[in-house]
């Protein structure tokens, strides 16, 4: 320390330091209370933590304890369960053994007392016991029990055999004595003692014999039935229904019994057995039917006749060409026979199906389906159904013959009555068709009906359509037709008039036939959906497909109608209109305004033209049906438009000639519009446009119609327009050619 | 409604047991039915096909071969577009009856009907009684297509229907086209093009 200054400096720095230390001290002192507080709180937390630690230790101990306890309990429960299982199987075993004992005791006692129901119930219980498991367990247990079981089983087996023998024997005795209550009594016992199948077999044999007996009686009555009997014509159908009712009653009576004592699923076997007898009896009736009604004979004759019709052989003759009317009764009887067996078929199908559906816990839906298929295939191919199907085939031949012959007759006797637009053939033929279809529907046999629809379509498309075609082919005789053949055929005017009437009537006939076909189709569609509501979808499709073929018949007839109108057109309409139009091209159309004004009071063409058209329309109007009238008028309008256009092209026009044409076309359109309900304007669109072209003031005026906002839809091509404009003698060819269109 | 351009009717005929039903079931349902029962009456199945982009619907009528059920069959001939005659290559009588079938057909069908001869059960090599060339030459002599099939092993079954559908389609398309042309020329006539010269 050298100087004051130094000391001062030192002092100052010390002072500074002291001040700092003071500040720090102060700061620390200030914080002291806070820190002390913190310290206190930490201390108390520490105490709490210790408490929690102790608590959680307690808890953990408690949980451990509880868990041990739970383990113990569940172990005990498990043991209890096992024990309980053992107890219940023990109880079952005891019950089984008791049952067995009861059975053993009971069966002997019941057998001694001839109480076969009780005995059978014991045997049934014995049969339902789980013998193997009873025995299996006895291996581990004492010998006494094993001995008891063996003894019981042996005894019961013996008793079962004994009972089976007794029941069989008693049943046979009852059968011999014709003691039905006893038979029914033992019939119910069979399923209890393991003889279900043979029980059904035995009992249905008895029922078959019963059916056989009553069928024999009926058959003997049937074969001596006299022609004078009022049911003679349907006696075979009657006889069959008697049989079917008998069989159905048997099934109906025993189905509940079987289901109650045999359980569900046995009716198929039962019906199968009964059906054997039904097949035998019904085939016998059907054979007798064929013999008595000489079916094969008739079929042979029909075969010969239709062969003869296909390729006639003059040497061959049918002396006793029989009357198709004789077939009427036979056909009706066949359809009745078919309908009744169809009814019966539905009945047995339903019986079997309700029984099958009663089976609880079906293995799978698949196995039920196979079963159902088996049932259906059995029912459809049993002797009865095969015989019916064969008969239906023969029926469809006969019905077709009946229909064809009657339609041929209707065609031969076709007559035109006054005040009728059609001839007798349409009503007659469709009466027959309806009758035949209706009858086939009575048979209720899908294939029979389908064949009938097919045959109807064939007949309509062949002989019926050909009949009309042959009439139309001759044409419509008119003074204008130069065809030599037609001329020579109708020389006198009376014949010509007659042919005219025939032709127009034929057009009406065809038009009405088209309507009839549509109507028949529609009415039978509804009918089919109601009638065959039990049938499968595929059968319905089949029926509708065959019925739908009538549509194609309708189309063929429409084509024929078109052909007829073409004939009428070329024979009558076109030549006449052509002649009237030719008058137009002869006239002068390069007229002046004066001449045009004069034409007003002295019409040169159109009034006469329309008068001619009107005459032609009126001459045919009353002879045509409503629809044909429309067709005819429309044809007339189209031809007029075409032919008039042709004539116009042959002429040369002045402006006033064009204006005149415009007036004439309007007049014509007005007339034709008044004659029909549809618009004639469409048919005359071209002509109207031609008249616009020919009445133009000058060529520039064309562009008011062409490419302008008012432009019309042109039906004429630019080429045609140019050509038409060239008809105006006052337009320069050069300018017309250069028109930019 | 299903849409299709053409509908064709196909009728199967032939002796009992030659395998008509099996062929149809194989074609329509892709199965070979075990223990197929004899057909009684006429069975009806539908199959839709597409050939060269044209949708067609086949109506297949499977008839009964047993003599006693045949009368019903006759009514189906007229409207048929195609007939399949089936015989069994392992059964001589089924082949020997073919001329009779043809005679019956002739009474009922017109020339346009496509007829195809099918020798079925060609899987039975051991029991074969009609060699391929015999069947083929018979078919040729009577202007029929010929094919051997096995419904059991699904051999050539599709081909029968493919073959006849193609032929029918060709026929139908031709008629379809000419009809369209006809209406066109008719229209042209009405527009009387002929009376206008070309400028
Ligand atoms: N090996 C063999 N057997 C066949 C074949 N097709 C059919 N069958 C068998 O021939 C038998 C008759 O077959 P179906 O299809 O019922 O004969 P189908 O011609 O319809 O007989 P019908 O209905 O009575 O006219 C059946 O047992 C079939 O299993 C085949 O391709 N090969
Ligand atoms: Mg078959």
XYZ file of C-alpha atoms and ligand atoms in Angstrom, chain B residues 15-22 32-33 36-39 63-66 120-121 123-124 150-152, ligand 1:
57
model
C -84.586 -93.595 -78.995
C -85.105 -94.031 -75.252
C -81.982 -94.053 -73.123
C -79.567 -92.606 -75.676
C -78.827 -89.691 -73.328
C -80.903 -86.753 -74.591
C -81.782 -85.547 -71.122
C -78.189 -85.945 -69.946
C -74.234 -85.211 -65.378
C -77.305 -86.382 -63.499
C -81.565 -89.867 -64.637
C -85.129 -91.149 -64.919
C -86.687 -91.658 -68.338
C -88.427 -88.581 -69.691
C -88.659 -85.195 -75.700
C -89.368 -88.707 -74.484
C -87.793 -91.494 -76.507
C -90.117 -94.246 -75.344
C -73.633 -89.909 -77.708
C -71.752 -91.919 -75.066
C -66.733 -92.362 -73.668
C -67.765 -96.027 -73.808
C -70.188 -87.691 -74.206
C -72.582 -86.124 -71.755
C -70.787 -88.028 -69.038
N -71.495 -93.637 -70.412
C -72.383 -92.695 -70.689
N -73.644 -92.833 -70.251
C -74.543 -91.875 -70.558
C -74.167 -90.720 -71.308
N -75.264 -89.954 -71.456
C -76.284 -90.569 -70.801
N -75.851 -91.730 -70.263
C -76.664 -92.673 -69.505
O -77.705 -93.150 -70.323
C -78.907 -93.333 -69.572
C -80.076 -92.632 -70.236
O -79.864 -91.243 -70.234
P -81.057 -90.221 -70.467
O -80.469 -88.896 -70.640
O -82.098 -90.396 -69.447
O -81.630 -90.755 -71.850
P -82.838 -90.132 -72.692
O -82.423 -90.156 -74.121
O -83.225 -88.822 -72.156
O -83.987 -91.201 -72.456
P -85.575 -90.950 -72.584
O -85.893 -89.793 -71.737
O -86.236 -92.200 -72.115
O -85.857 -90.717 -74.028
C -78.621 -92.816 -68.176
O -78.410 -93.904 -67.335
C -77.350 -92.029 -68.312
O -76.574 -92.134 -67.152
C -72.799 -90.603 -71.757
O -72.376 -89.656 -72.400
N -71.965 -91.629 -71.414
